[in-house]
Coordinates of C-alpha atoms in Angstrom, one line a residue:
Chain A
M838 CA 84.8 97.0 31.5
S839 CA 88.2 98.3 30.2
G840 CA 89.7 101.4 31.9
Y841 CA 88.0 100.7 35.2
N842 CA 88.9 98.6 38.2
F843 CA 86.8 95.6 39.3
A844 CA 83.5 96.9 40.6
Y845 CA 84.3 100.5 39.4
L846 CA 86.0 101.9 42.6
D847 CA 89.7 101.7 43.0
E848 CA 91.1 99.4 45.6
Q849 CA 92.1 102.1 48.0
T850 CA 88.6 103.5 48.1
K851 CA 87.2 100.1 48.6
R852 CA 89.6 99.5 51.5
M853 CA 88.4 102.8 53.1
I854 CA 84.8 101.8 52.7
R855 CA 85.5 98.4 54.2
R856 CA 87.2 100.0 57.2
A857 CA 84.0 102.1 57.7
I858 CA 81.9 98.9 57.4
L859 CA 84.0 97.2 60.0
K860 CA 83.6 100.1 62.4
A861 CA 79.9 100.1 61.7
V862 CA 79.6 96.4 62.5
A863 CA 81.5 96.9 65.7
I864 CA 79.1 99.6 66.9
P865 CA 75.7 98.4 65.7
G866 CA 73.3 101.2 64.6
H867 CA 76.0 103.9 64.9
Q868 CA 76.5 106.0 61.8
I869 CA 80.1 106.0 60.6
P870 CA 81.2 109.0 58.4
F871 CA 83.0 107.9 55.3
G872 CA 84.7 109.5 52.3
S873 CA 81.8 108.9 50.0
R874 CA 82.7 109.2 46.3
E875 CA 80.8 110.6 43.3
M876 CA 79.4 107.7 41.5
P877 CA 78.2 107.6 37.9
L878 CA 74.6 107.3 39.1
P879 CA 72.9 110.3 40.8
Y880 CA 72.9 110.8 44.5
C881 CA 69.8 109.2 46.1
W882 CA 69.5 106.7 43.4
G883 CA 71.6 104.3 45.4
T884 CA 75.1 105.6 45.5
G885 CA 75.6 104.7 49.1
G886 CA 74.4 101.1 48.5
I887 CA 76.4 100.9 45.4
Q888 CA 79.6 101.9 47.2
V889 CA 79.0 99.4 49.9
T890 CA 78.2 96.7 47.4
A891 CA 81.3 97.5 45.3
A892 CA 83.4 97.3 48.5
I893 CA 82.2 93.9 49.6
L894 CA 81.6 92.2 46.2
G895 CA 84.0 89.5 45.1
P896 CA 84.2 87.7 41.8
N897 CA 82.4 84.7 43.1
D898 CA 79.4 86.6 44.5
T899 CA 75.9 86.4 43.1
L900 CA 74.1 89.8 43.2
K901 CA 70.4 90.5 43.4
V902 CA 69.1 94.1 43.2
I903 CA 65.6 95.1 44.1
D904 CA 63.7 98.4 44.3
Q905 CA 60.3 98.5 45.9
G906 CA 60.8 94.7 46.3
A907 CA 60.9 94.1 42.6
D908 CA 63.9 93.0 40.4
D909 CA 62.5 94.6 37.3
T910 CA 61.9 98.2 38.3
T911 CA 64.1 100.5 36.2
N912 CA 66.5 101.6 38.9
A913 CA 67.1 98.0 40.0
V914 CA 67.8 97.0 36.4
S915 CA 70.2 99.9 36.0
I916 CA 72.2 99.1 39.2
R917 CA 72.3 95.3 38.4
R918 CA 73.6 96.2 34.9
F919 CA 76.2 98.5 36.4
F920 CA 77.7 95.7 38.4
A921 CA 77.3 93.1 35.7
R922 CA 79.3 95.6 33.5
T923 CA 81.9 96.8 35.9
A924 CA 82.4 93.6 38.0
G925 CA 81.2 90.9 35.7
V926 CA 79.6 89.1 38.6
A927 CA 76.7 86.7 38.3
T928 CA 73.3 88.3 38.9
T929 CA 70.1 86.7 39.9
T930 CA 66.5 87.5 40.8
H931 CA 66.1 84.6 43.2
T932 CA 66.5 85.7 46.8
E933 CA 67.8 82.3 47.9
A934 CA 70.5 82.2 45.1
A935 CA 72.0 85.6 46.0
T936 CA 75.0 86.2 48.3
V937 CA 74.6 89.9 48.2
I938 CA 71.2 91.7 47.9
Q939 CA 71.1 95.4 47.4
T940 CA 67.7 96.9 48.2
R941 CA 65.8 100.0 48.1
H942 CA 62.7 100.3 50.4
R943 CA 62.0 96.6 51.0
I944 CA 63.3 93.5 52.8
P945 CA 62.6 90.3 50.9
E946 CA 59.7 88.1 52.2
V947 CA 61.9 85.0 52.3
P948 CA 64.0 84.9 55.5
L949 CA 67.6 85.6 54.8
T950 CA 70.5 83.4 55.9
E951 CA 74.0 83.7 57.5
N952 CA 75.5 83.4 54.0
Q953 CA 73.8 86.5 52.7
I954 CA 74.4 90.2 53.1
L955 CA 71.6 92.7 52.7
V956 CA 72.7 96.2 51.5
Y957 CA 70.2 99.0 52.0
Q958 CA 70.2 102.2 50.0
V959 CA 69.6 105.1 52.5
P960 CA 68.6 108.6 51.6
M961 CA 68.6 110.1 55.1
P962 CA 70.6 108.1 57.6
E963 CA 69.8 110.4 60.6
P964 CA 66.6 109.2 62.3
L965 CA 66.4 112.4 64.2
A966 CA 66.7 114.7 61.1
K967 CA 63.1 115.6 60.9
L968 CA 63.0 116.6 64.5
E969 CA 66.4 118.3 64.7
P970 CA 68.0 119.5 61.4
E971 CA 71.4 120.3 62.8
R972 CA 73.8 117.3 62.5
A973 CA 76.1 118.7 65.2
E974 CA 73.1 118.5 67.6
T975 CA 71.9 115.1 66.6
T976 CA 75.5 113.7 66.9
R977 CA 75.4 114.9 70.5
M978 CA 72.0 113.4 71.1
H979 CA 73.2 110.0 69.9
G980 CA 76.3 110.3 72.1
L981 CA 74.2 110.8 75.1
A982 CA 71.5 108.3 74.0
E983 CA 69.2 111.2 74.4
Y984 CA 66.2 110.1 72.4
G985 CA 63.4 111.7 74.4
L986 CA 62.6 113.9 71.4
M987 CA 61.6 110.9 69.3
H988 CA 59.5 109.5 72.1
V989 CA 57.7 112.8 72.4
K990 CA 57.0 112.7 68.7
L991 CA 55.5 109.3 69.0
Y992 CA 53.5 110.3 72.1
E993 CA 52.1 113.4 70.3
D994 CA 51.1 111.2 67.4
I995 CA 49.2 108.9 69.7
T996 CA 47.4 111.8 71.5
R997 CA 46.4 113.4 68.2
F998 CA 45.6 110.3 66.0
G999 CA 45.3 107.5 68.5
H1000 CA 48.3 105.8 67.0
V1001 CA 51.8 106.5 65.6
S1002 CA 51.5 108.1 62.2
I1003 CA 54.9 106.9 60.8
S1004 CA 54.2 104.3 58.2
Y1005 CA 57.7 103.8 56.7
D1006 CA 61.2 104.6 57.8
Y1007 CA 59.9 103.8 61.3
P1008 CA 62.7 104.4 63.8
V1009 CA 64.3 101.4 65.6
M1010 CA 66.6 100.9 68.5
V1011 CA 69.6 98.7 67.7
A1012 CA 71.1 96.5 70.4
G1013 CA 69.5 98.7 73.0
R1014 CA 71.8 101.6 72.3
Y1015 CA 71.5 103.5 69.0
L1016 CA 68.4 104.9 67.4
M1017 CA 68.6 104.0 63.8
S1018 CA 66.7 104.7 60.5
P1019 CA 65.8 101.4 58.9
S1020 CA 65.8 103.3 55.6
P1021 CA 62.4 104.0 54.0
I1022 CA 61.2 100.4 54.2
P1023 CA 57.5 100.0 55.2
A1024 CA 57.1 99.6 59.0
F1025 CA 55.8 96.1 58.0
D1026 CA 59.4 95.1 57.3
N1027 CA 60.8 96.3 60.6
P1028 CA 60.3 93.0 62.5
K1029 CA 62.4 91.2 59.9
M1030 CA 65.4 93.1 61.0
H1031 CA 65.3 91.7 64.5
M1032 CA 67.8 88.9 65.0
M1033 CA 68.2 88.5 61.3
P1034 CA 70.9 85.9 60.5
A1035 CA 72.2 87.9 57.5
L1036 CA 74.5 90.9 57.9
Q1037 CA 72.7 94.2 57.2
L1038 CA 74.7 97.1 55.8
F1039 CA 73.3 100.6 55.2
G1040 CA 74.9 103.0 52.8
A1041 CA 74.1 106.7 52.5
G1042 CA 76.1 108.2 49.7
R1043 CA 75.0 111.9 49.6
E1044 CA 75.0 112.1 53.4
K1045 CA 78.3 110.1 53.6
R1046 CA 77.4 107.7 56.3
I1047 CA 77.6 103.9 56.7
Y1048 CA 75.9 101.9 59.4
A1049 CA 75.3 98.2 60.1
V1050 CA 73.3 95.7 62.0
P1051 CA 75.4 92.6 62.6
P1052 CA 73.8 89.1 62.4
Y1053 CA 71.5 88.1 65.3
T1054 CA 71.2 91.7 66.7
P1055 CA 68.1 92.8 68.5
V1056 CA 66.3 95.5 66.5
V1057 CA 63.2 97.0 68.2
S1058 CA 60.8 99.4 66.7
L1059 CA 60.1 102.2 69.1
D1060 CA 56.7 102.0 70.9
F1061 CA 55.0 102.2 74.3
D1062 CA 53.8 99.4 76.5
D1063 CA 50.2 100.5 76.1
H1064 CA 50.7 101.3 72.4
P1065 CA 52.7 98.4 71.0
F1066 CA 54.3 98.6 67.5
R1067 CA 52.0 97.3 64.8
A1068 CA 53.2 96.2 61.4
T1069 CA 50.5 97.0 58.9
R1070 CA 49.8 96.0 55.3
A1071 CA 46.9 96.4 52.9
P1072 CA 44.2 94.0 54.2
H1073 CA 44.0 92.0 51.0
T1074 CA 45.4 88.9 49.4
C1075 CA 47.7 89.0 46.4
G1076 CA 45.6 88.8 43.2
L1077 CA 48.3 86.8 41.4
C1078 CA 49.6 84.3 43.9
G1079 CA 47.0 84.5 46.7
S1080 CA 49.5 85.3 49.4
K1081 CA 47.8 86.5 52.6
D1082 CA 50.8 87.8 54.5
S1083 CA 53.2 89.4 52.0
Y1084 CA 53.5 93.1 51.6
L1085 CA 51.2 94.3 48.8
D1086 CA 51.4 97.0 46.1
E1087 CA 48.1 98.5 45.1
V1088 CA 47.6 98.7 41.4
V1089 CA 45.0 100.9 39.9
T1090 CA 43.2 99.0 37.1
D1091 CA 40.6 101.4 35.9
D1092 CA 39.2 104.8 36.6
R1093 CA 36.2 103.4 38.5
G1094 CA 38.0 102.5 41.7
G1095 CA 39.2 99.1 40.4
R1096 CA 42.2 97.8 42.3
L1097 CA 44.5 94.9 42.1
Y1098 CA 46.7 94.0 45.1
V1099 CA 49.9 92.2 44.2
C1100 CA 53.0 91.2 46.1
S1101 CA 55.7 93.9 46.1
D1102 CA 58.3 91.1 46.3
T1103 CA 58.2 89.9 42.7
D1104 CA 60.5 86.9 43.2
F1105 CA 58.4 85.7 46.2
C1106 CA 55.2 86.1 44.1
E1107 CA 56.7 84.2 41.1
G1108 CA 58.0 81.4 43.3
R1109 CA 54.5 80.9 44.8
R1110 CA 52.9 80.9 41.3
E1111 CA 55.5 78.4 40.0
A1112 CA 54.6 76.2 43.0
G1113 CA 51.0 76.2 41.9
E1114 CA 49.5 79.0 44.1
I1115 CA 47.0 81.0 42.2
G1116 CA 45.4 84.3 43.1
E1117 CA 41.8 85.3 42.3
Q1118 CA 42.9 87.7 39.5
A1119 CA 45.7 85.7 37.9
A1120 CA 45.3 85.7 34.1
Chain B
M319 CA 43.2 98.2 31.7
A320 CA 44.6 94.7 32.2
Y321 CA 47.4 94.6 34.7
V322 CA 50.7 93.7 33.2
A323 CA 53.3 93.0 35.9
V324 CA 55.9 95.8 35.4
K325 CA 58.2 93.7 33.3
G326 CA 60.2 95.1 30.5
G327 CA 62.4 97.5 32.6
E328 CA 65.4 96.3 30.5
R329 CA 63.8 97.0 27.1
A330 CA 62.3 100.3 28.3
I331 CA 65.7 101.6 29.4
D332 CA 67.4 100.6 26.1
N333 CA 64.7 102.3 24.1
A334 CA 64.8 105.4 26.3
H335 CA 68.5 105.6 25.8
A336 CA 68.2 105.2 22.0
W337 CA 65.5 108.0 21.9
L338 CA 67.7 110.2 24.1
A339 CA 70.6 109.7 21.7
E340 CA 68.4 110.8 18.8
D341 CA 67.0 113.7 20.8
R342 CA 70.5 114.8 21.7
R343 CA 71.6 114.9 18.1
G344 CA 68.6 116.9 17.0
D345 CA 67.8 117.5 13.3
I346 CA 70.6 115.7 11.4
S347 CA 70.3 118.2 8.6
V348 CA 71.9 120.7 11.0
P349 CA 75.7 120.1 11.3
E350 CA 76.8 118.4 14.5
L351 CA 78.4 120.6 17.1
T352 CA 82.1 119.9 17.7
T353 CA 83.7 120.0 21.2
A354 CA 86.3 122.4 19.9
Q355 CA 83.4 124.8 19.1
I356 CA 82.0 124.5 22.6
Q357 CA 85.4 125.0 24.1
E358 CA 86.2 128.1 22.0
Q359 CA 82.8 129.7 21.8
L360 CA 80.9 128.6 25.0
G361 CA 83.9 129.2 27.3
R362 CA 81.8 130.4 30.3
S363 CA 79.8 127.2 30.2
V364 CA 83.0 125.2 30.1
D365 CA 84.3 127.1 33.0
R366 CA 81.2 126.6 35.1
V367 CA 81.2 122.9 34.4
M368 CA 84.8 122.6 35.4
A369 CA 84.2 124.6 38.6
E370 CA 81.1 122.7 39.7
G371 CA 82.5 119.4 38.3
S372 CA 85.6 120.1 40.4
L373 CA 88.0 119.1 37.6
Y374 CA 90.1 121.4 35.5
A375 CA 89.8 119.8 32.0
P376 CA 88.4 122.1 29.3
D377 CA 88.2 119.4 26.6
L378 CA 86.4 117.0 28.9
A379 CA 84.0 119.7 30.1
A380 CA 83.2 120.6 26.5
L381 CA 82.5 117.0 25.7
A382 CA 80.3 116.7 28.9
I383 CA 78.3 119.7 27.8
K384 CA 77.8 118.2 24.4
Q385 CA 76.8 114.8 25.9
A386 CA 74.4 116.6 28.3
Q387 CA 72.7 118.7 25.7
G388 CA 74.0 121.8 27.3
D389 CA 72.5 120.9 30.7
L390 CA 75.3 122.3 32.8
I391 CA 74.5 120.5 36.1
E392 CA 74.3 117.2 34.2
A393 CA 77.6 118.0 32.5
A394 CA 79.2 118.8 35.9
F395 CA 77.9 115.5 37.2
L396 CA 79.6 113.7 34.3
L397 CA 82.8 115.4 35.1
R398 CA 82.5 114.5 38.8
A399 CA 81.8 110.9 38.1
F400 CA 84.9 110.8 35.9
R401 CA 87.0 112.7 38.4
T402 CA 86.3 110.2 41.1
T403 CA 88.0 107.4 39.1
L404 CA 91.3 109.3 38.6
P405 CA 94.3 108.2 40.6
R406 CA 95.9 111.0 42.7
F407 CA 99.6 111.3 41.8
A408 CA 100.5 114.4 43.8
A409 CA 99.2 117.5 45.5
S410 CA 100.2 120.9 43.9
S411 CA 102.0 123.6 45.9
P412 CA 99.6 126.5 46.8
V413 CA 99.2 128.7 43.8
D414 CA 100.4 132.2 44.1
T415 CA 97.8 134.5 42.7
A416 CA 100.1 137.5 43.1
E417 CA 102.1 135.9 40.3
M418 CA 99.0 135.6 38.1
S419 CA 99.3 136.7 34.4
V420 CA 96.4 139.0 34.8
R421 CA 94.0 139.8 32.0
R422 CA 91.4 141.5 34.2
R423 CA 91.9 143.1 37.5
I424 CA 89.7 145.7 39.2
S425 CA 89.2 147.2 42.6
A426 CA 86.1 149.1 43.8
V427 CA 87.8 150.5 46.8
F428 CA 90.7 152.5 45.3
K429 CA 90.6 154.5 42.1
D430 CA 94.1 153.5 41.3
M431 CA 96.7 151.3 42.9
P432 CA 100.0 149.6 42.0
G433 CA 99.4 147.6 38.8
G434 CA 96.4 149.7 37.9
Q435 CA 92.8 148.8 37.0
I436 CA 92.5 146.5 34.0
L437 CA 89.1 146.0 32.5
G438 CA 89.9 143.1 30.3
P439 CA 87.3 141.1 28.5
T440 CA 84.2 142.0 30.4
Y441 CA 80.4 142.2 29.8
D442 CA 80.2 144.9 32.6
Y443 CA 79.8 147.9 30.4
T444 CA 78.2 146.3 27.4
H445 CA 74.6 147.3 26.6
R446 CA 72.5 144.2 26.8
L447 CA 70.9 144.6 23.4
I448 CA 70.4 141.4 21.4
D449 CA 72.8 141.8 18.5
F450 CA 70.7 140.6 15.5
A451 CA 73.7 140.9 13.2
R452 CA 75.4 138.1 15.2
A453 CA 72.8 135.6 14.1
A454 CA 74.2 135.6 10.6
G455 CA 77.8 135.1 11.8
F456 CA 80.3 137.7 12.9
E457 CA 84.0 138.2 12.6
P458 CA 85.1 140.7 15.3
P459 CA 87.7 143.3 14.2
P460 CA 91.0 142.7 16.1
A461 CA 91.2 144.3 19.5
A462 CA 93.9 146.7 20.4
E463 CA 97.1 145.2 21.7
E464 CA 99.8 146.3 24.0
E465 CA 102.8 144.8 25.7
A466 CA 101.9 143.0 28.9
D467 CA 102.8 145.0 32.0
T468 CA 105.1 142.9 34.0
A469 CA 104.9 145.1 37.1
A470 CA 103.8 143.1 40.2
M471 CA 100.2 143.5 41.1
P472 CA 100.0 143.4 44.9
R473 CA 96.8 142.1 46.4
I474 CA 94.5 144.3 48.4
H475 CA 95.6 143.0 51.8
D476 CA 99.2 143.7 50.8
I477 CA 98.2 147.4 50.3
L478 CA 95.9 147.8 53.4
G479 CA 97.6 145.3 55.7
H480 CA 100.6 147.5 56.6
E481 CA 98.5 149.8 58.8
G482 CA 96.8 146.9 60.4
L483 CA 93.5 148.1 58.8
M484 CA 93.1 144.7 57.1
E485 CA 93.1 141.4 58.9
A486 CA 96.1 139.3 58.0
D487 CA 96.0 136.1 56.0
A488 CA 94.8 133.1 58.0
D489 CA 97.4 130.8 59.3
T490 CA 98.3 128.6 56.4
T491 CA 100.5 126.1 58.1
G492 CA 99.4 122.5 58.3
E493 CA 97.7 120.3 55.8
P494 CA 94.3 121.4 54.4
G495 CA 91.5 119.0 54.7
D496 CA 90.0 117.3 51.6
I497 CA 86.2 117.2 51.2
T498 CA 86.5 114.6 48.4
R499 CA 88.2 112.1 50.7
E500 CA 86.9 112.9 54.2
P501 CA 83.2 113.5 55.0
L502 CA 82.4 116.9 56.4
S503 CA 81.3 117.4 60.0
F504 CA 80.1 120.6 61.6
P505 CA 81.4 123.0 62.6
A506 CA 83.7 122.8 59.5
S507 CA 87.0 124.7 59.4
R508 CA 87.4 127.4 56.8
D509 CA 89.6 125.3 54.4
L510 CA 86.8 122.8 54.1
R511 CA 84.1 125.4 53.8
L512 CA 86.0 127.1 51.0
Q513 CA 86.5 123.8 49.2
S514 CA 82.8 123.2 49.4
L515 CA 81.9 126.7 48.1
A516 CA 84.4 126.5 45.3
R517 CA 82.5 123.6 43.8
G518 CA 79.1 124.8 45.0
D519 CA 76.3 125.8 42.7
E520 CA 76.7 129.3 41.3
G521 CA 73.0 130.0 41.5
F522 CA 72.7 128.9 45.1
L523 CA 75.7 130.9 46.2
L524 CA 74.5 133.9 44.2
A525 CA 71.2 133.8 46.1
M526 CA 72.9 133.2 49.5
G527 CA 75.3 136.0 48.9
Y528 CA 72.5 138.3 47.7
S529 CA 70.5 137.5 50.9
T530 CA 73.4 138.7 53.1
Q531 CA 73.4 142.0 51.2
R532 CA 69.7 142.4 51.7
G533 CA 69.8 142.4 55.5
W534 CA 69.8 138.6 56.1
G535 CA 73.2 138.6 57.8
G536 CA 74.2 142.3 57.8
S537 CA 77.3 142.4 55.7
H538 CA 78.8 145.6 54.3
P539 CA 80.9 144.4 51.4
F540 CA 83.2 146.1 49.0
V541 CA 85.0 144.4 46.1
G542 CA 88.6 144.9 47.4
E543 CA 89.8 143.2 44.3
L544 CA 88.7 140.9 41.5
R545 CA 91.3 139.3 39.2
V546 CA 91.2 136.9 36.4
G547 CA 94.1 135.3 34.7
E548 CA 96.5 132.3 34.4
V549 CA 98.6 130.9 37.1
A550 CA 101.2 128.1 37.0
I551 CA 100.6 124.9 38.8
E552 CA 103.6 123.3 40.4
I553 CA 104.2 120.0 42.0
T554 CA 107.3 118.7 43.8
P555 CA 107.7 115.0 43.0
P556 CA 109.4 113.3 45.9
E557 CA 112.0 111.6 43.6
L558 CA 113.1 115.0 42.2
G559 CA 112.9 117.1 45.4
F560 CA 112.3 120.3 43.5
A561 CA 109.2 122.0 42.1
I562 CA 108.2 121.5 38.4
D563 CA 105.6 123.4 36.4
I564 CA 102.9 121.1 35.1
G565 CA 100.8 123.7 33.3
D566 CA 98.7 126.8 33.6
I567 CA 95.1 127.1 34.7
T568 CA 92.7 130.1 34.5
L569 CA 91.4 131.3 37.9
T570 CA 89.1 134.0 39.1
E571 CA 89.9 135.4 42.6
C572 CA 87.8 137.8 44.6
Q573 CA 88.8 139.5 47.8
M574 CA 85.7 141.0 49.4
V575 CA 86.4 143.6 52.1
N576 CA 83.9 143.8 55.0
Q577 CA 83.5 146.0 58.0
F578 CA 84.3 144.6 61.4
K579 CA 83.4 146.5 64.5
G580 CA 86.1 144.8 66.6
S581 CA 85.8 142.6 69.6
K582 CA 87.1 142.4 73.2
T583 CA 90.4 141.2 71.9
Q584 CA 90.7 142.9 68.5
P585 CA 90.5 146.5 67.4
P586 CA 88.1 147.4 64.6
Q587 CA 89.5 146.5 61.2
F588 CA 88.5 145.3 57.8
T589 CA 87.9 141.6 57.4
R590 CA 87.8 139.6 54.2
G591 CA 85.7 137.1 52.4
Y592 CA 87.5 135.0 49.8
G593 CA 86.4 133.5 46.5
L594 CA 88.5 131.4 44.1
V595 CA 87.0 129.6 41.2
F596 CA 88.2 127.7 38.1
G597 CA 88.0 129.6 34.9
H598 CA 86.5 133.0 34.3
A599 CA 83.6 133.1 36.8
E600 CA 83.3 136.5 38.4
R601 CA 79.7 136.1 39.6
K602 CA 80.6 132.9 41.3
A603 CA 83.8 134.2 42.9
M604 CA 82.0 137.3 44.2
A605 CA 79.1 135.3 45.6
M606 CA 81.5 132.8 47.1
S607 CA 83.4 135.6 48.9
L608 CA 80.2 137.1 50.3
V609 CA 79.1 133.7 51.6
D610 CA 82.6 132.9 53.0
R611 CA 82.5 136.1 55.0
A612 CA 79.0 135.5 56.2
L613 CA 80.0 132.0 57.4
R614 CA 82.7 133.6 59.5
A615 CA 80.1 135.3 61.8
E616 CA 80.7 133.0 64.7
E617 CA 84.5 133.2 64.4
L618 CA 84.3 137.0 64.5
G619 CA 81.9 137.1 67.4
E620 CA 78.9 138.3 65.4
S621 CA 75.4 137.0 66.0
A622 CA 74.6 134.3 63.4
T623 CA 70.9 134.5 62.7
A624 CA 70.5 134.5 59.0
P625 CA 70.5 131.4 56.7
G626 CA 73.6 132.7 54.9
Q627 CA 75.5 132.6 58.2
S628 CA 74.6 129.0 59.0
Q629 CA 77.4 126.6 58.1
E630 CA 75.1 123.6 58.0
F631 CA 72.5 125.3 56.0
V632 CA 74.9 126.7 53.3
I633 CA 77.5 124.0 53.1
S634 CA 75.0 121.1 53.2
H635 CA 72.9 122.5 50.4
C636 CA 75.4 124.2 48.0
D637 CA 76.4 121.1 46.1
N638 CA 74.2 120.9 43.0
I639 CA 75.2 117.3 42.3
E640 CA 73.9 116.2 45.7
A641 CA 70.9 118.5 45.5
T642 CA 69.8 117.4 42.1
G643 CA 70.2 113.7 43.2
F644 CA 67.9 114.1 46.1
V645 CA 65.3 116.2 44.3
E646 CA 65.3 114.1 41.2
H647 CA 65.2 110.8 43.0
L648 CA 61.6 111.6 43.7
K649 CA 61.0 110.3 40.2
L650 CA 62.0 106.8 41.3
P651 CA 59.2 104.5 42.4
H652 CA 57.9 104.9 45.9
Y653 CA 55.0 102.5 45.6
V654 CA 55.9 100.7 48.8
D655 CA 56.1 103.8 51.0
F656 CA 53.1 105.3 49.3
Q657 CA 51.2 102.1 50.0
S658 CA 52.0 102.3 53.7
E659 CA 50.9 105.9 53.7
L660 CA 47.6 104.9 51.9
E661 CA 46.9 102.4 54.7
T662 CA 47.6 104.9 57.4
I663 CA 45.5 107.7 55.9
R664 CA 42.6 105.3 55.3
R665 CA 42.8 104.2 58.9
M666 CA 42.9 107.9 60.1
R667 CA 40.0 108.8 57.9
A668 CA 37.9 105.9 59.0
E669 CA 38.5 106.9 62.6
A670 CA 37.8 110.6 61.9
I671 CA 34.6 109.7 60.1
K672 CA 33.5 107.3 62.9
E673 CA 34.2 110.0 65.5
A674 CA 32.2 112.6 63.5
A675 CA 29.2 110.2 63.3
E676 CA 29.2 109.7 67.1

């Protein structure tokens, strides 16, 4: 696009973001403040992820963008178009074909590789924010690895409900040191972060923070010995491809309680159908 | 309803944009608005968009207002997104508002003072009666004119400062921070707070300032001075080594005078809250100065108990571009999270129903 630099941001800004990314990789799970810029998309619609992607994208990269696991949701379309327009990079919907995957709220079902980078869009990077609103205080708590407050929250959940009531954005410990928000992915996806071969980068534009999980880093969902972490999904199979273990979206089909469960990862679902897998409700 | 996988995002966006363009233009039998008309006749909107968009560019602000159908936050957002792509050639020297070509200057604490009271173009003493004659078009008779008074107009602290009744200017040595380049952390120094407030949402600051007047923060403010006018912007290019004038901008400045009971180290004196805003924006400058003073509570040894005195509360929430992003992102799909919530609530309900049955 004329009048703008490759991938929209100027090179100095990209260098600043890359420095923040390098720091983030060096201290896994620790939030690095960065000079987040205004982007032509609204805050919370992926500005953090977009800035990280813009900073790491090269002309030979192939970009995939998903929202809710799907390539065709409007915001994913909009961000993919943004980079196709400002960087002219190749885009894809195939998880395996992508070198950079920007995501909102999901981790693809297909395991990622060392040659890929997963960029998460993050609305609230501070995992303690709901328990302690003051940033100055949570910074101190991270410094001292003082995470008792979060354990108390989980314990209170268990005493009240019999289990932890957090179903997404479920807090994780990274490399045994920093408590981290995995972004609002369903808790179902948390185990995929553990020892992932791909680099995981997290960008929070409005909150001006970047953090990272380097490849092959232990990521553990908080739990107790007698109440181990459980990844849950809707207890159904995908109506289109018959998958029994993918994360499912619930689609309301009528006003009489009719439901269709389908894979939230559209590329995964299409791949299975192309390979001949057929669900019970496939047309 | 047959389930159609949510394909067609691309076409839906294109169609939505086309519809929006049509909606923006409105009835084509009505002449299209020009940006010159917006700039000349909707100046206060242009000023607000420049202030909250953090870019002094009246022509671009007018275009942004047109493009955003008069949605001023959307227009400010357009300006911000453009601003962020601009290279930074130089930083200007601090503007000297004592040198302002004043068209309005009032004080509520002295009946008269050097330079006098100048009402200027104000709504203050108009009767708010809808002027039906204006609907048909209106050419105002020329206003009375007079030679501009070139006498210096000292600022309020220059007048009260001599006796030590007014706190001195803060130490201005050293480089100010830059919230557009460095992320904020708390506690934030006053230069950074003032930058945030200057681009903060007028409505939010108005409400926060108002709350400090109503007992949520215990301020006792007086408008020491409010002035509106043009100031010259100067930069010193390193290759020249001397300052050059690159143009004039309109600014509104407010010095709000507040009581201060004194502390162990300082005798009682008046303290100040400061407001400085692009364009003609008195409400914003006054609100900003109230909030600035309230945020100094801790520095001045006052107890900080009200929302208006909390740095994190005020500064983290005053930016309407950030706020509108977070609020409006709730329109984005959240199927995945909601699905996980559905499963959790079903499990909790099943357990509760089982327990009730036992």
